[in-house]
PDB file of C-alpha atoms in Angstrom:
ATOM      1  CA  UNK A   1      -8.716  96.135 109.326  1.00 94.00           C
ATOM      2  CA  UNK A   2      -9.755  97.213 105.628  1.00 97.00           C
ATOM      3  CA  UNK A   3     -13.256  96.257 104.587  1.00 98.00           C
ATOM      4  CA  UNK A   4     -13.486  98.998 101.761  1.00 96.00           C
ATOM      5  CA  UNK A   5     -17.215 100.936 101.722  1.00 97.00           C
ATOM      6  CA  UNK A   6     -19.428  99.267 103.136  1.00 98.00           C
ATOM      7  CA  UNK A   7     -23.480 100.261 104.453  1.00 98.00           C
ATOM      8  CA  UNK A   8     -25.079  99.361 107.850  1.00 98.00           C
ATOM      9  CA  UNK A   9     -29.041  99.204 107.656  1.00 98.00           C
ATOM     10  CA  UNK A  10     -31.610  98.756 110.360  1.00 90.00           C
ATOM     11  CA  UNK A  11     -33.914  98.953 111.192  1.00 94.00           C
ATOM     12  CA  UNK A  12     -34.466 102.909 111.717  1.00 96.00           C
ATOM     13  CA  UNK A  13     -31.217 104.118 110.177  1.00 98.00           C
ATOM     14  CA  UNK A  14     -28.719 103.406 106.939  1.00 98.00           C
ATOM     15  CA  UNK A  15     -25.108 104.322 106.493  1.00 98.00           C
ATOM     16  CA  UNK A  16     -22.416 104.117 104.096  1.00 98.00           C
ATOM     17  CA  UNK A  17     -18.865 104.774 104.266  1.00 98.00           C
ATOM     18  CA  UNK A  18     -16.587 105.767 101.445  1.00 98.00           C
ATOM     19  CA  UNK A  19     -12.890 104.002 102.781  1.00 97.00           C
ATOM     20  CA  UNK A  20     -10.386 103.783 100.190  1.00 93.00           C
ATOM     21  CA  UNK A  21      -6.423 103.172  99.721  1.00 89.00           C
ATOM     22  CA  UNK A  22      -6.344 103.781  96.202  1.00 85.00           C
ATOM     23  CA  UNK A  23      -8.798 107.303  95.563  1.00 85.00           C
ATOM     24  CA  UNK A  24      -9.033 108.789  98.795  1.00 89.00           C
ATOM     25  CA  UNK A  25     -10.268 112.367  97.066  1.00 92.00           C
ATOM     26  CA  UNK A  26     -13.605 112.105  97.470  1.00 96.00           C
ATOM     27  CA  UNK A  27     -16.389 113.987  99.656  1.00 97.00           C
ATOM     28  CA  UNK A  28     -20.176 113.353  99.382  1.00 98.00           C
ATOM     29  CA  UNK A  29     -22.230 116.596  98.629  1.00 97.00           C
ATOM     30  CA  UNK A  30     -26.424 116.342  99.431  1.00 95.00           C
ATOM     31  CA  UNK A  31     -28.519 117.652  96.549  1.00 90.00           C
ATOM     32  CA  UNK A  32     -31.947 117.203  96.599  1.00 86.00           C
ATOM     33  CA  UNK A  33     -33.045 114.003  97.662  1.00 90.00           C
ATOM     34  CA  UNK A  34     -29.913 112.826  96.650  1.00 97.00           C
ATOM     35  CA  UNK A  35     -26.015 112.376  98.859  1.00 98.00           C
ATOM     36  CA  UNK A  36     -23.359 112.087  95.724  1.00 98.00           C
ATOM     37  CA  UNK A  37     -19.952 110.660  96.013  1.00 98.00           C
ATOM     38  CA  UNK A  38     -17.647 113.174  94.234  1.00 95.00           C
ATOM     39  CA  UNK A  39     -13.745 113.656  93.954  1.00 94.00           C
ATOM     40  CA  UNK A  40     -12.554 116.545  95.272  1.00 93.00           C
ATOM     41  CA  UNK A  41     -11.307 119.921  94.154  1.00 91.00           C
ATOM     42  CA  UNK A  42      -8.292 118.241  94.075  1.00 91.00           C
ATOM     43  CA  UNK A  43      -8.534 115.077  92.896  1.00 88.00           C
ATOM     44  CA  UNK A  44      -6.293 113.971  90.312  1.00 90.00           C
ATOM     45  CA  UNK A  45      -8.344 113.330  87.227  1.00 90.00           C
ATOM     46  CA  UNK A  46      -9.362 109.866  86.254  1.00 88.00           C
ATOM     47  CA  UNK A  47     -11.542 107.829  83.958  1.00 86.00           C
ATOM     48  CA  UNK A  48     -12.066 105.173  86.911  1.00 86.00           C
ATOM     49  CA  UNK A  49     -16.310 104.641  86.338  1.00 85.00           C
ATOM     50  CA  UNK A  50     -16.501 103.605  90.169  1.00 90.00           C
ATOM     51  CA  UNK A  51     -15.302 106.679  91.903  1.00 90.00           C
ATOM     52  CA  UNK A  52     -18.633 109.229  91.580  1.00 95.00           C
ATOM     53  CA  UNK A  53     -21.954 108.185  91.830  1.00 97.00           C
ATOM     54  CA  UNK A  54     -25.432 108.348  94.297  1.00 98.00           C
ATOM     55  CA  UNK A  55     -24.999 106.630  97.609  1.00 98.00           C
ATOM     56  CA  UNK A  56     -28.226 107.564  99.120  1.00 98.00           C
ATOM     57  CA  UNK A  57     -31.595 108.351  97.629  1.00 98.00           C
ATOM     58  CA  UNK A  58     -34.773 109.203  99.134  1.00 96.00           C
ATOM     59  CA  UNK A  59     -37.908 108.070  97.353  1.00 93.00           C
ATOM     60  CA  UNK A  60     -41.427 110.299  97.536  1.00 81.00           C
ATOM     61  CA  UNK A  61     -42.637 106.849  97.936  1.00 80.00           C
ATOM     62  CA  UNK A  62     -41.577 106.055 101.586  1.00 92.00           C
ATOM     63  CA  UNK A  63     -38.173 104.760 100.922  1.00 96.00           C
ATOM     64  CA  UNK A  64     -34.555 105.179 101.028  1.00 98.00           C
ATOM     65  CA  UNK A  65     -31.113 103.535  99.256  1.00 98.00           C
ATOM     66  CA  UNK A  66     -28.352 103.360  99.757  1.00 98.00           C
ATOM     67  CA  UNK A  67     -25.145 102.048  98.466  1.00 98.00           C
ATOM     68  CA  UNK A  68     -21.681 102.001  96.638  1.00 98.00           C
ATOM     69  CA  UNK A  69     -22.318 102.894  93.211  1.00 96.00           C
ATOM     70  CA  UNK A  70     -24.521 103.739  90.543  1.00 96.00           C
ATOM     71  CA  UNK A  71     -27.039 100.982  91.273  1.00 98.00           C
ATOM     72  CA  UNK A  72     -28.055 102.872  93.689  1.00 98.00           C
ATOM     73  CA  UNK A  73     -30.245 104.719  91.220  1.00 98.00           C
ATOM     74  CA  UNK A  74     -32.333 101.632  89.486  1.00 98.00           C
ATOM     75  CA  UNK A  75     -32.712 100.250  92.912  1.00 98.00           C
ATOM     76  CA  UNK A  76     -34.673 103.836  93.744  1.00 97.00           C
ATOM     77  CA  UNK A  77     -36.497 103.983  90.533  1.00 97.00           C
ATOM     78  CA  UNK A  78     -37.886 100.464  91.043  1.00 97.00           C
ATOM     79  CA  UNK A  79     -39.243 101.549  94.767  1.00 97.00           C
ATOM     80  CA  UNK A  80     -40.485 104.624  92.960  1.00 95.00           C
ATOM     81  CA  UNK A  81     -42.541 102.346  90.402  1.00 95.00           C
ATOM     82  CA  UNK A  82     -44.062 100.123  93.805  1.00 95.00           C
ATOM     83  CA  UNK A  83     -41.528  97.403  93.592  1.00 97.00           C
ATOM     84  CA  UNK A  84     -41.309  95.496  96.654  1.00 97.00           C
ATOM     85  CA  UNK A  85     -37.773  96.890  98.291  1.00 97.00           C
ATOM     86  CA  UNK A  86     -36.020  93.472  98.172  1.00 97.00           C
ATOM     87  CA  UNK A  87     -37.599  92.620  94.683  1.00 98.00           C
ATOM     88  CA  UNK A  88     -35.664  96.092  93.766  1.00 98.00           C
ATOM     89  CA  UNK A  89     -32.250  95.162  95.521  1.00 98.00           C
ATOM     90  CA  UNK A  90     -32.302  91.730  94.232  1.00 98.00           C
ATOM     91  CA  UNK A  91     -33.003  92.834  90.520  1.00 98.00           C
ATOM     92  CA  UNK A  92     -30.737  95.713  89.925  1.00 98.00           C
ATOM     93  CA  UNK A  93     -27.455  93.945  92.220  1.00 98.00           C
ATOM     94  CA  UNK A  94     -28.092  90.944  89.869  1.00 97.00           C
ATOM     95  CA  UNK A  95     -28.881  93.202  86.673  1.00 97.00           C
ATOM     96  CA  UNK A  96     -25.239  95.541  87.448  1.00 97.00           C
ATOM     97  CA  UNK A  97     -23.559  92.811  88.964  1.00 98.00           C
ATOM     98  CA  UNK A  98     -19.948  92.738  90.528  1.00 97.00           C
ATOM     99  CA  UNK A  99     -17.819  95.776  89.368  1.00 95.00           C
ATOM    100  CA  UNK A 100     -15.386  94.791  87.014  1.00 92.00           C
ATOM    101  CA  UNK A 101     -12.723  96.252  88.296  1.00 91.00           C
ATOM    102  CA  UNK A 102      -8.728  94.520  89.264  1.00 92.00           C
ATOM    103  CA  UNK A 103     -10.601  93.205  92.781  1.00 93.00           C
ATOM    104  CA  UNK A 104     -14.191  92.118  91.466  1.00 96.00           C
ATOM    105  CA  UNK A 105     -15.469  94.333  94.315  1.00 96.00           C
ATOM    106  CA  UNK A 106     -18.567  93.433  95.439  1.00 98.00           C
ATOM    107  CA  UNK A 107     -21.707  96.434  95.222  1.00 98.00           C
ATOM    108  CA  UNK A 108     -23.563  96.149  98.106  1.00 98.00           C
ATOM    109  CA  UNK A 109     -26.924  98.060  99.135  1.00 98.00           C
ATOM    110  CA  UNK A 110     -29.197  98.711 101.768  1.00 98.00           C
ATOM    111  CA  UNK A 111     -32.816  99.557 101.642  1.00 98.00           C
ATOM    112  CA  UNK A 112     -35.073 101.811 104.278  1.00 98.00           C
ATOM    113  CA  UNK A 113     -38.915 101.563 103.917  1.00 95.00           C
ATOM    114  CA  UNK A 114     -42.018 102.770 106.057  1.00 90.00           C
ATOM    115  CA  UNK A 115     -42.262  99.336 107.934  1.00 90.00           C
ATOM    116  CA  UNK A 116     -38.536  97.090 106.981  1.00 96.00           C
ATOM    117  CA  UNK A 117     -34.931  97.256 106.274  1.00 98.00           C
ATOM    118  CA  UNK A 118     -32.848  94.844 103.795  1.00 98.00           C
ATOM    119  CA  UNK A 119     -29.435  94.736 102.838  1.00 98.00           C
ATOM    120  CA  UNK A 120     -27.799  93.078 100.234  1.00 98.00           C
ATOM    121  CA  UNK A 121     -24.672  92.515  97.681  1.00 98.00           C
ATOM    122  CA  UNK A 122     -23.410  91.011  94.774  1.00 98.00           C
ATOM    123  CA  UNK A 123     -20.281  89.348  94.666  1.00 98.00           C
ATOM    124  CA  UNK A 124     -18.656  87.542  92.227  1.00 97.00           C
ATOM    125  CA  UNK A 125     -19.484  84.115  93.662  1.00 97.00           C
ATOM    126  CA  UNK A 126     -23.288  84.982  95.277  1.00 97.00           C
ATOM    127  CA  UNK A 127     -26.538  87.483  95.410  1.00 97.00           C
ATOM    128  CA  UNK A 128     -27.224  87.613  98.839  1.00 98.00           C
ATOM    129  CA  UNK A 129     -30.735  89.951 100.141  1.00 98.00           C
ATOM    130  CA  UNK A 130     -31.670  89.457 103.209  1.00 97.00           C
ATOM    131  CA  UNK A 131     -34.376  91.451 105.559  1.00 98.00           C
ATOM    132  CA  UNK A 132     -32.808  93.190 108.876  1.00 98.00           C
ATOM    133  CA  UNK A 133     -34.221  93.447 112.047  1.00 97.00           C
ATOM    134  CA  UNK A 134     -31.191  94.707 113.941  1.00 98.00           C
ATOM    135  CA  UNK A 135     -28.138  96.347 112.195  1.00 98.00           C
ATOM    136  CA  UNK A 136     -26.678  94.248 109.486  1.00 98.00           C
ATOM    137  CA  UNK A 137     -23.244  95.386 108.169  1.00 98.00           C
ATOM    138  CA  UNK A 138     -21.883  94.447 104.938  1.00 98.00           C
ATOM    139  CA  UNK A 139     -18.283  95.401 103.312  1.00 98.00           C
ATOM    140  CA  UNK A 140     -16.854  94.955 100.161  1.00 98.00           C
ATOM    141  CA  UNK A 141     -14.208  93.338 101.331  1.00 97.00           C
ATOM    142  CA  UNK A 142     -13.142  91.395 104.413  1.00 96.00           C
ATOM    143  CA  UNK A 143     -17.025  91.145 105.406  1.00 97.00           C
ATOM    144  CA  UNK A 144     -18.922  90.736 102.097  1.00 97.00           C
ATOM    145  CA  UNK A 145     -21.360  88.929 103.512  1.00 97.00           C
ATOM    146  CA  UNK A 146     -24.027  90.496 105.888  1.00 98.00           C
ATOM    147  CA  UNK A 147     -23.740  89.913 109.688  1.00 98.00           C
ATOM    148  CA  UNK A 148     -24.968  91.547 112.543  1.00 98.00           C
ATOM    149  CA  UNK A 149     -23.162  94.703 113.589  1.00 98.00           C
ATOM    150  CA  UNK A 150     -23.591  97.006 116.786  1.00 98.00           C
ATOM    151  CA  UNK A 151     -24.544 100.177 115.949  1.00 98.00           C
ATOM    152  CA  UNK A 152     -26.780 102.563 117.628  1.00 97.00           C
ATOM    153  CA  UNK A 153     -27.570 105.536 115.641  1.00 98.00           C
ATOM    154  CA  UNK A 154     -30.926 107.063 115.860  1.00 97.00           C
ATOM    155  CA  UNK A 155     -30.959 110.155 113.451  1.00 98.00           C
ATOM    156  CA  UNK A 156     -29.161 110.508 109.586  1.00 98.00           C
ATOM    157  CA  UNK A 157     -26.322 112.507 111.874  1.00 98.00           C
ATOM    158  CA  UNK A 158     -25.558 110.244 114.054  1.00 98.00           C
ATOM    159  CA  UNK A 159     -25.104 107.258 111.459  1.00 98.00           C
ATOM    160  CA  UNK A 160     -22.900 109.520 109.134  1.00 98.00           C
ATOM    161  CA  UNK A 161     -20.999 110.361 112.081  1.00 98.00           C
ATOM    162  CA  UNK A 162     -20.844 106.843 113.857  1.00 98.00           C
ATOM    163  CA  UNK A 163     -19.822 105.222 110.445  1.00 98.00           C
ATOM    164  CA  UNK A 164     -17.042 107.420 109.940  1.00 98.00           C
ATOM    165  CA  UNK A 165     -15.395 107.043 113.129  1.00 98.00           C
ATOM    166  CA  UNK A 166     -15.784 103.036 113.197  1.00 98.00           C
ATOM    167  CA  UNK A 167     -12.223 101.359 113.615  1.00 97.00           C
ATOM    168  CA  UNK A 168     -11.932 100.367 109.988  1.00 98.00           C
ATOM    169  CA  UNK A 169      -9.009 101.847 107.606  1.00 97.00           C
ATOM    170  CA  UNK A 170      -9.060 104.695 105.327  1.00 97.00           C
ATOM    171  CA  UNK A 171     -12.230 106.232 106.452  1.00 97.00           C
ATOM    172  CA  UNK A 172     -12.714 109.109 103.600  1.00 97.00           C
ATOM    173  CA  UNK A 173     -16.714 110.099 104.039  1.00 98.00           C
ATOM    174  CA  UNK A 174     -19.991 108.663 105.046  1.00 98.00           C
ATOM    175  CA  UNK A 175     -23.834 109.045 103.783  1.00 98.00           C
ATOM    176  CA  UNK A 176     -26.484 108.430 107.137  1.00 98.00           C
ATOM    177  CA  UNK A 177     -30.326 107.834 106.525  1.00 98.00           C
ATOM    178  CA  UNK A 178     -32.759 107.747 109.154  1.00 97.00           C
ATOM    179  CA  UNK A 179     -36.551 107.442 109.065  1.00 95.00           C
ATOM    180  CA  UNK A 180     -38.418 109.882 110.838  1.00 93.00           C
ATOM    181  CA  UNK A 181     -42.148 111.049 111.351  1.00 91.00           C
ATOM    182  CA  UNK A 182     -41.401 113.500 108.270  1.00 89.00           C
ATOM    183  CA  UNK A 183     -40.120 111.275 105.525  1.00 91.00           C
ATOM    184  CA  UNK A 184     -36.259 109.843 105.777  1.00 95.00           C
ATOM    185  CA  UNK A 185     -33.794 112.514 106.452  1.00 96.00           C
ATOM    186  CA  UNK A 186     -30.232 112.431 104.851  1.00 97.00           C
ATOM    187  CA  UNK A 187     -26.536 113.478 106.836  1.00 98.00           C
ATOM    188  CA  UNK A 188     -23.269 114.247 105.495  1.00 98.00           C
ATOM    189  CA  UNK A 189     -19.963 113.178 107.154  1.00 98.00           C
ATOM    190  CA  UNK A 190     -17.003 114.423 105.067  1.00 98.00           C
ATOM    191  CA  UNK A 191     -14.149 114.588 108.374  1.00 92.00           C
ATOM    192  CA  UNK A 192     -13.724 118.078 107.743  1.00 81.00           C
TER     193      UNK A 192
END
């Protein structure tokens, strides 16, 4: 089945999955706080505003993000400014919206913070945020609504690595977040 990217979050651990039919030339490089979809050395060049951007942020402020584009980045300055972490989902999915692209995919998000999880998207048709007590999966396509998912990472590794190898199509890289005593850790998963 093809569900596009998609994240899983909670309660300990975030991932995100770059699968894609139409740019599969991508890899996610860490810098910083910071994991940043990228094409690849060989990429063919485009103007496509979807294909690079943050997927997973870090905050100093006890927090993580991640997600499928470059809302990713208001959703981590507005934890970084004490927004509550679904007040900053809900306000920058609605605020970027749907990407206006041929499918009206869907950006979808999930937040990590010293004490909850939330995921959350925006669709064409809905805003849905919801807090996650057990892993919550959501998809851009296919499953673009959250729903409870098994998945039982326990460090940033392990989700990078578990996302990746989940029995969805086109699998091109993943992103994994975990909180630890230390701060949130970030992982890299590029199927090399």
């Amino acid at each position: 089945m093809y569900v596009g990217r998609f994240v899983v979050v909670g309660p300990e651990v975030a991932a995100y999955r770059v699968s894609s039919r139409s740019f599969p030339n991508r890899k996610i490089a860490q810098r910083d706080a910071a994991l940043t979809v990228a094409p690849t050395e060989d990429a063919p060049e485009t103007d496509n505003p979807y294909i690079s951007y943050n997927c997973a942020r870090a905050t100093g402020e006890g927090s993580a993000v991640v997600g499928n584009g470059s809302h990713v980045d208001p959703v981590t300055e507005k934890l970084e400014l004490g927004y509550p972490a679904r007040d900053a989902l809900a306000e920058s999915l609605l605020a970027l919206d749907y990407e206006k692209d041929d499918y009206d995919t869907p950006r979808i998000a999930g937040v990590l913070t010293d004490g909850s999880a939330f995921v959350g998207t925006v669709r064409k048709d809905a805003v849905l945020v919801r807090e996650v007590t057990e892993p919550t999966l959501v998809a851009t396509y296919e499953k673009d609504a959250p729903e409870a998912f098994d998945f039982a990472a326990d460090t940033a590794a392990a989700a990078a690595s578990e996302a990746y190898d989940l029995d969805f199509e086109h699998a091109v890289c993943a992103a994994g977040v975990a909180r630890t005593d230390d701060g949130f850790k970030l992982a890299v998963e590029n199927g090399d």
